[in-house]
Coordinates of N, CA and C in Angstrom, one line a residue:
M27 N -64.0 -12.9 -7.1 CA -63.2 -12.5 -8.3 C -63.9 -11.3 -8.9
N28 N -63.0 -10.3 -9.3 CA -63.6 -9.1 -9.7 C -64.1 -9.3 -11.2
F29 N -65.2 -8.6 -11.6 CA -65.7 -8.8 -13.0 C -64.8 -8.3 -14.0
R30 N -64.1 -7.2 -13.7 CA -63.2 -6.7 -14.8 C -62.0 -7.6 -14.9
F31 N -61.5 -8.2 -13.9 CA -60.4 -9.1 -13.9 C -60.8 -10.3 -14.8
A32 N -62.0 -10.9 -14.5 CA -62.4 -12.0 -15.2 C -62.6 -11.8 -16.8
I33 N -63.1 -10.5 -17.2 CA -63.3 -10.2 -18.6 C -61.9 -10.0 -19.3
T34 N -60.9 -9.4 -18.4 CA -59.6 -9.2 -18.9 C -58.9 -10.5 -19.3
I35 N -59.0 -11.4 -18.3 CA -58.4 -12.8 -18.6 C -59.0 -13.5 -19.8
L36 N -60.3 -13.3 -19.9 CA -61.1 -14.0 -21.0 C -60.6 -13.3 -22.3
S37 N -60.5 -12.0 -22.3 CA -60.1 -11.4 -23.6 C -58.7 -11.7 -23.9
V38 N -57.8 -11.8 -23.0 CA -56.4 -12.2 -23.3 C -56.3 -13.5 -23.8
F39 N -57.0 -14.4 -23.2 CA -57.1 -15.8 -23.7 C -57.4 -15.9 -25.2
F40 N -58.6 -15.3 -25.5 CA -59.1 -15.4 -26.9 C -58.3 -14.6 -27.9
L41 N -57.7 -13.5 -27.5 CA -56.9 -12.7 -28.4 C -55.6 -13.4 -28.6
S42 N -55.1 -14.1 -27.7 CA -53.7 -14.9 -27.8 C -53.9 -15.9 -28.8
I43 N -55.1 -16.5 -29.0 CA -55.3 -17.5 -30.0 C -55.1 -16.9 -31.4
F44 N -55.5 -15.7 -31.6 CA -55.4 -15.1 -32.9 C -54.0 -14.6 -33.3
T45 N -53.1 -14.7 -32.5 CA -51.7 -14.2 -32.8 C -50.9 -15.3 -33.5
K46 N -51.3 -16.5 -33.4 CA -50.6 -17.6 -34.1 C -50.7 -17.6 -35.6
A47 N -51.9 -17.2 -36.1 CA -52.1 -17.5 -37.6 C -52.9 -16.3 -38.1
Q48 N -53.0 -16.2 -39.5 CA -53.8 -15.2 -40.1 C -55.2 -15.6 -40.0
Y49 N -56.2 -14.7 -39.5 CA -57.5 -15.0 -39.6 C -58.3 -14.0 -40.3
T50 N -59.4 -14.4 -40.8 CA -60.3 -13.5 -41.6 C -61.3 -13.1 -40.6
M51 N -61.6 -11.7 -40.6 CA -62.6 -11.1 -39.6 C -63.8 -10.6 -40.3
H52 N -65.0 -10.9 -39.8 CA -66.3 -10.5 -40.4 C -67.1 -9.8 -39.3
K53 N -67.8 -8.6 -39.6 CA -68.5 -7.9 -38.7 C -70.0 -8.4 -38.8
M54 N -70.8 -8.5 -37.7 CA -72.1 -8.8 -37.7 C -72.9 -7.9 -36.7
L55 N -74.1 -7.7 -37.0 CA -75.1 -7.0 -36.1 C -75.9 -8.1 -35.3
T56 N -76.1 -7.9 -34.1 CA -76.8 -8.9 -33.3 C -78.2 -8.4 -32.7
V57 N -79.2 -9.2 -32.9 CA -80.5 -9.0 -32.4 C -81.0 -10.2 -31.7
G58 N -81.5 -10.1 -30.4 CA -81.9 -11.4 -29.9 C -82.7 -11.2 -28.6
Y59 N -83.0 -12.4 -28.0 CA -83.8 -12.5 -26.9 C -83.0 -13.3 -25.7
T60 N -83.0 -12.8 -24.5 CA -82.3 -13.5 -23.4 C -83.3 -13.5 -22.3
Y61 N -83.3 -14.8 -21.7 CA -84.1 -15.1 -20.5 C -83.0 -15.2 -19.3
Q62 N -83.2 -14.4 -18.3 CA -82.3 -14.5 -17.2 C -83.1 -14.0 -16.0
N63 N -83.9 -14.9 -15.4 CA -84.9 -14.6 -14.4 C -86.0 -13.7 -14.8
Q64 N -85.9 -13.2 -16.1 CA -86.9 -12.4 -16.8 C -86.5 -12.2 -18.2
S65 N -87.3 -11.5 -19.0 CA -87.0 -11.4 -20.4 C -86.2 -10.1 -20.7
F66 N -85.3 -10.2 -21.6 CA -84.5 -9.1 -22.1 C -84.4 -9.1 -23.6
G67 N -84.4 -7.9 -24.2 CA -84.1 -7.9 -25.7 C -82.6 -7.6 -25.7
E68 N -82.0 -8.0 -26.9 CA -80.5 -7.8 -27.0 C -80.3 -7.1 -28.4
L69 N -79.3 -6.1 -28.3 CA -79.0 -5.4 -29.6 C -77.6 -5.1 -29.4
G70 N -76.7 -5.5 -30.4 CA -75.3 -5.2 -30.4 C -74.5 -5.7 -31.5
G71 N -73.3 -6.1 -31.5 CA -72.5 -6.4 -32.6 C -71.5 -7.5 -32.3
K72 N -71.0 -8.2 -33.2 CA -69.9 -9.3 -33.0 C -68.9 -9.2 -34.1
L73 N -67.7 -9.7 -33.7 CA -66.7 -10.0 -34.6 C -66.5 -11.4 -34.8
L74 N -66.4 -12.0 -36.0 CA -66.2 -13.4 -36.2 C -64.8 -13.6 -36.8
F75 N -64.1 -14.4 -36.3 CA -62.7 -14.7 -36.7 C -62.6 -16.2 -37.2
L76 N -62.1 -16.4 -38.4 CA -61.9 -17.7 -38.8 C -60.7 -17.9 -39.7
K77 N -60.1 -19.1 -39.6 CA -59.0 -19.5 -40.5 C -59.5 -20.5 -41.4
N78 N -60.2 -21.5 -41.0 CA -61.0 -22.4 -41.8 C -62.3 -22.6 -41.2
D79 N -63.3 -23.3 -41.8 CA -64.6 -23.3 -41.3 C -64.8 -24.5 -40.2
D80 N -63.8 -25.0 -39.7 CA -64.0 -26.2 -38.7 C -64.1 -25.5 -37.3
V81 N -63.3 -24.5 -37.0 CA -63.3 -23.7 -35.8 C -63.5 -22.2 -36.0
I82 N -64.4 -21.6 -35.3 CA -64.7 -20.2 -35.6 C -64.8 -19.6 -34.2
Y83 N -64.1 -18.4 -34.1 CA -64.2 -17.6 -32.9 C -65.0 -16.4 -33.0
R84 N -65.7 -16.1 -32.0 CA -66.6 -14.8 -32.0 C -66.4 -14.0 -30.7
L85 N -66.2 -12.7 -30.8 CA -66.3 -11.8 -29.7 C -67.4 -10.9 -29.9
G86 N -68.2 -10.5 -28.9 CA -69.2 -9.6 -29.1 C -69.5 -8.6 -27.8
A87 N -70.2 -7.6 -28.2 CA -70.6 -6.6 -27.2 C -72.0 -6.2 -27.5
S88 N -72.9 -6.2 -26.5 CA -74.3 -5.8 -26.8 C -74.9 -5.1 -25.5
A89 N -76.1 -4.8 -25.6 CA -77.0 -4.2 -24.6 C -78.2 -5.0 -24.3
L90 N -78.4 -5.5 -23.1 CA -79.6 -6.2 -22.7 C -80.6 -5.2 -22.2
M91 N -81.8 -5.2 -22.7 CA -82.8 -4.1 -22.2 C -84.1 -4.9 -21.8
G92 N -84.5 -4.5 -20.6 CA -85.8 -5.0 -20.1 C -86.2 -4.3 -18.9
S93 N -87.4 -4.7 -18.4 CA -88.0 -4.1 -17.3 C -87.9 -4.9 -16.0
T94 N -87.4 -4.4 -14.9 CA -87.2 -5.1 -13.7 C -88.0 -4.4 -12.6
H95 N -89.0 -5.0 -11.9 CA -89.7 -4.3 -10.9 C -90.3 -3.0 -11.3
S96 N -90.8 -3.0 -12.7 CA -91.5 -1.9 -13.3 C -90.5 -0.7 -13.6
E97 N -89.2 -1.0 -13.6 CA -88.2 -0.1 -13.9 C -87.4 -0.5 -15.1
F98 N -87.3 0.3 -16.1 CA -86.5 0.0 -17.3 C -85.0 -0.1 -17.0
A99 N -84.3 -1.3 -17.5 CA -82.9 -1.4 -17.1 C -82.2 -1.8 -18.4
I100 N -81.0 -1.3 -18.5 CA -80.1 -1.8 -19.5 C -78.8 -2.2 -18.9
M101 N -78.3 -3.5 -19.4 CA -77.1 -4.1 -19.0 C -76.1 -4.2 -20.1
P102 N -74.9 -3.8 -20.0 CA -74.0 -4.0 -21.1 C -73.5 -5.5 -21.0
K103 N -73.3 -6.2 -22.1 CA -72.9 -7.5 -22.2 C -71.8 -7.8 -23.0
L104 N -70.8 -8.6 -22.6 CA -69.6 -9.0 -23.3 C -69.7 -10.5 -23.5
Q105 N -69.3 -11.1 -24.7 CA -69.3 -12.5 -24.8 C -68.3 -12.9 -25.7
A106 N -67.9 -14.2 -25.5 CA -66.9 -14.9 -26.4 C -67.4 -16.3 -26.6
D107 N -67.4 -16.7 -27.9 CA -67.8 -18.0 -28.3 C -66.8 -18.7 -29.2
V108 N -66.9 -20.0 -29.1 CA -66.1 -20.9 -30.0 C -67.1 -21.8 -30.7
L109 N -67.1 -21.7 -32.0 CA -68.1 -22.6 -32.7 C -67.3 -23.8 -33.4
L110 N -67.7 -25.0 -33.1 CA -66.9 -26.3 -33.5 C -67.9 -27.0 -34.6
N111 N -67.3 -27.6 -35.6 CA -67.9 -28.5 -36.5 C -66.7 -29.2 -37.2
F112 N -66.5 -30.4 -36.9 CA -65.4 -31.1 -37.5 C -65.8 -32.2 -38.6
Q113 N -67.0 -32.0 -39.0 CA -67.6 -32.9 -40.1 C -66.9 -32.7 -41.4
K114 N -66.5 -33.7 -42.0 CA -65.8 -33.7 -43.3 C -66.7 -34.1 -44.5
D115 N -66.3 -33.7 -45.6 CA -67.0 -34.2 -46.9 C -68.5 -33.8 -46.9
V116 N -68.8 -32.5 -46.6 CA -70.2 -32.1 -46.6 C -70.4 -31.3 -47.9
D117 N -71.6 -31.4 -48.4 CA -71.9 -30.8 -49.7 C -72.1 -29.2 -49.5
F118 N -72.8 -28.8 -48.6 CA -73.1 -27.4 -48.5 C -72.3 -26.8 -47.1
Y119 N -71.1 -26.8 -47.3 CA -70.2 -26.3 -46.2 C -70.7 -26.8 -44.9
H120 N -70.5 -26.1 -43.9 CA -71.1 -26.6 -42.6 C -72.4 -26.0 -42.3
S121 N -73.5 -26.6 -42.0 CA -74.8 -26.0 -41.8 C -75.0 -25.7 -40.2
Y122 N -74.3 -26.5 -39.5 CA -74.6 -26.3 -38.1 C -73.2 -26.4 -37.3
Y123 N -73.1 -25.7 -36.1 CA -72.0 -25.8 -35.3 C -72.4 -26.0 -33.9
F124 N -71.6 -26.7 -33.1 CA -71.8 -26.7 -31.6 C -71.1 -25.4 -31.1
L125 N -71.7 -24.8 -30.1 CA -71.2 -23.5 -29.6 C -70.8 -23.7 -28.1
I126 N -69.7 -23.2 -27.7 CA -69.4 -23.2 -26.2 C -68.8 -21.7 -26.0
G127 N -69.2 -21.1 -24.9 CA -68.7 -19.8 -24.7 C -69.1 -19.3 -23.3
A128 N -68.9 -18.0 -23.2 CA -69.3 -17.4 -21.9 C -69.7 -15.9 -22.2
E129 N -70.6 -15.4 -21.3 CA -71.1 -14.0 -21.3 C -71.0 -13.5 -20.1
G130 N -70.9 -12.1 -20.0 CA -70.8 -11.5 -18.7 C -71.4 -10.1 -18.8
T131 N -72.1 -9.7 -17.8 CA -72.7 -8.4 -17.8 C -72.1 -7.8 -16.4
N132 N -72.6 -6.6 -16.0 CA -72.2 -6.0 -14.7 C -73.0 -6.6 -13.6
K133 N -74.0 -7.5 -13.8 CA -74.8 -8.3 -12.9 C -74.7 -9.7 -12.8
Y134 N -74.1 -10.4 -13.8 CA -73.9 -11.8 -13.8 C -72.8 -12.2 -14.8
V135 N -72.3 -13.5 -14.6 CA -71.4 -14.1 -15.5 C -72.0 -15.5 -15.8
A136 N -72.1 -15.9 -17.1 CA -72.7 -17.2 -17.4 C -71.9 -18.0 -18.5
P137 N -71.4 -19.2 -18.1 CA -70.9 -20.0 -19.1 C -72.1 -20.6 -20.0
K138 N -71.9 -20.9 -21.2 CA -73.0 -21.5 -22.1 C -72.6 -22.4 -23.1
I139 N -73.5 -23.3 -23.5 CA -73.4 -24.2 -24.6 C -74.7 -24.1 -25.5
G140 N -74.5 -24.6 -26.8 CA -75.6 -24.5 -27.6 C -75.3 -25.0 -29.1
V141 N -76.3 -24.5 -30.0 CA -76.0 -24.9 -31.3 C -76.2 -23.6 -32.1
T142 N -75.7 -23.5 -33.3 CA -75.9 -22.4 -34.2 C -76.1 -22.9 -35.7
L143 N -76.9 -22.3 -36.4 CA -77.1 -22.7 -37.8 C -76.4 -21.6 -38.7
F144 N -75.4 -22.1 -39.4 CA -74.5 -21.3 -40.2 C -73.9 -20.2 -39.5
G145 N -73.9 -20.2 -38.3 CA -73.3 -19.2 -37.4 C -74.2 -17.9 -37.4
I146 N -75.4 -18.0 -37.9 CA -76.3 -16.9 -38.0 C -77.3 -17.0 -36.9
L147 N -77.9 -18.2 -36.7 CA -79.1 -18.3 -35.8 C -78.6 -19.2 -34.7
D148 N -78.4 -18.6 -33.4 CA -77.9 -19.2 -32.2 C -79.0 -19.6 -31.2
L149 N -78.9 -20.7 -30.6 CA -79.7 -21.1 -29.5 C -78.8 -21.7 -28.4
T150 N -78.7 -21.0 -27.3 CA -77.8 -21.4 -26.3 C -78.5 -21.4 -24.9
G151 N -77.9 -22.1 -24.0 CA -78.3 -22.2 -22.6 C -77.1 -22.3 -21.7
G152 N -77.3 -21.8 -20.4 CA -76.2 -21.9 -19.4 C -76.8 -21.6 -18.1
Y153 N -75.9 -21.3 -17.1 CA -76.2 -21.0 -15.8 C -75.6 -19.8 -15.4
A154 N -76.2 -18.8 -14.9 CA -75.7 -17.5 -14.6 C -75.3 -17.5 -13.1
F155 N -74.2 -16.9 -12.8 CA -73.6 -16.7 -11.5 C -73.7 -15.2 -11.1
P156 N -74.5 -14.8 -10.1 CA -74.7 -13.4 -9.8 C -73.4 -12.6 -9.3
I157 N -73.4 -11.4 -9.7 CA -72.3 -10.5 -9.3 C -73.0 -9.3 -8.5
D158 N -74.1 -8.9 -9.0 CA -74.8 -7.7 -8.3 C -76.3 -7.9 -8.6
N159 N -77.1 -7.1 -8.0 CA -78.6 -7.1 -8.1 C -78.9 -6.0 -9.1
L160 N -80.0 -6.3 -9.9 CA -80.6 -5.4 -10.9 C -81.9 -4.9 -10.4
N161 N -81.9 -3.7 -9.9 CA -83.2 -3.1 -9.4 C -83.8 -4.0 -8.2
G162 N -82.8 -4.5 -7.5 CA -83.4 -5.4 -6.4 C -83.5 -6.8 -6.7
K163 N -83.3 -7.3 -7.9 CA -83.5 -8.6 -8.3 C -82.2 -9.3 -8.6
E164 N -82.0 -10.5 -8.0 CA -80.7 -11.1 -8.3 C -80.7 -12.0 -9.6
M165 N -79.7 -11.7 -10.4 CA -79.6 -12.3 -11.7 C -78.9 -13.7 -11.6
K166 N -79.5 -14.7 -11.3 CA -78.9 -16.1 -11.2 C -79.9 -17.1 -11.8
G167 N -79.2 -18.3 -12.1 CA -80.1 -19.4 -12.5 C -80.0 -19.6 -14.0
L168 N -81.0 -20.2 -14.5 CA -81.1 -20.6 -15.9 C -80.9 -19.4 -16.8
N169 N -80.1 -19.6 -17.9 CA -79.8 -18.5 -18.9 C -80.1 -19.2 -20.2
V170 N -81.0 -18.5 -21.0 CA -81.4 -19.0 -22.4 C -81.2 -17.8 -23.3
N171 N -80.6 -18.0 -24.4 CA -80.4 -17.0 -25.4 C -80.8 -17.5 -26.8
F172 N -81.5 -16.6 -27.5 CA -81.9 -16.9 -28.9 C -81.5 -15.7 -29.7
T173 N -80.5 -15.8 -30.6 CA -79.9 -14.7 -31.2 C -79.9 -14.8 -32.7
L174 N -80.1 -13.7 -33.4 CA -79.9 -13.6 -34.9 C -78.7 -12.7 -35.2
N175 N -77.7 -13.3 -35.9 CA -76.5 -12.6 -36.2 C -76.6 -12.2 -37.7
I176 N -76.6 -10.9 -38.0 CA -76.7 -10.5 -39.4 C -75.4 -9.9 -39.9
P177 N -74.7 -10.6 -40.9 CA -73.5 -10.1 -41.4 C -73.6 -8.7 -42.1
T178 N -72.8 -7.8 -41.7 CA -72.8 -6.5 -42.3 C -72.7 -6.5 -43.9
V179 N -72.0 -7.5 -44.4 CA -71.9 -7.7 -45.9 C -73.2 -7.9 -46.5
F180 N -74.1 -8.6 -45.9 CA -75.5 -8.8 -46.4 C -76.2 -7.6 -46.4
I181 N -76.0 -6.7 -45.4 CA -76.8 -5.4 -45.3 C -76.3 -4.5 -46.3
H182 N -75.0 -4.5 -46.5 CA -74.4 -3.7 -47.6 C -74.8 -4.0 -49.0
D183 N -74.8 -5.4 -49.3 CA -75.3 -5.8 -50.6 C -76.8 -5.6 -50.9
M184 N -77.6 -5.6 -49.7 CA -79.0 -5.4 -49.8 C -79.4 -4.0 -50.4
F185 N -78.6 -3.0 -50.0 CA -78.8 -1.7 -50.3 C -78.0 -1.1 -51.5
K186 N -77.4 -2.2 -52.2 CA -76.7 -1.7 -53.5 C -77.6 -1.3 -54.6

């Protein structure tokens, strides 16, 4: 299956969800760490869509940066997540969410699951399926992500 075709289908699926009701959108900056047969730093952005705080959708794009076989490499990454928490009657909104999603680069595609604290601090894991090699190294196997999502509203208010 072609990588672009898979990303197109995934995007159409998630965007079709948003046509049914009015959703609120929030922008976030993303900084993180990804382990995919080696260590990568991650820098990018996400859009968070929500109608209520039980189910939240996120779409993101970022760059994975690291060194493979002593050569610096950058991989573009697209991702789509669904955050779920159906706990009712909580005092401080929802503090944690279960996360399911998928991420794809030009070198691998990985479904993932995990948890997120307030939708800001993510810890996810999955399994990557290779598409191509990165400087002679196959990107497959265990995929672990640790990500900090910083809302742009917070940055704007910090510099007021």
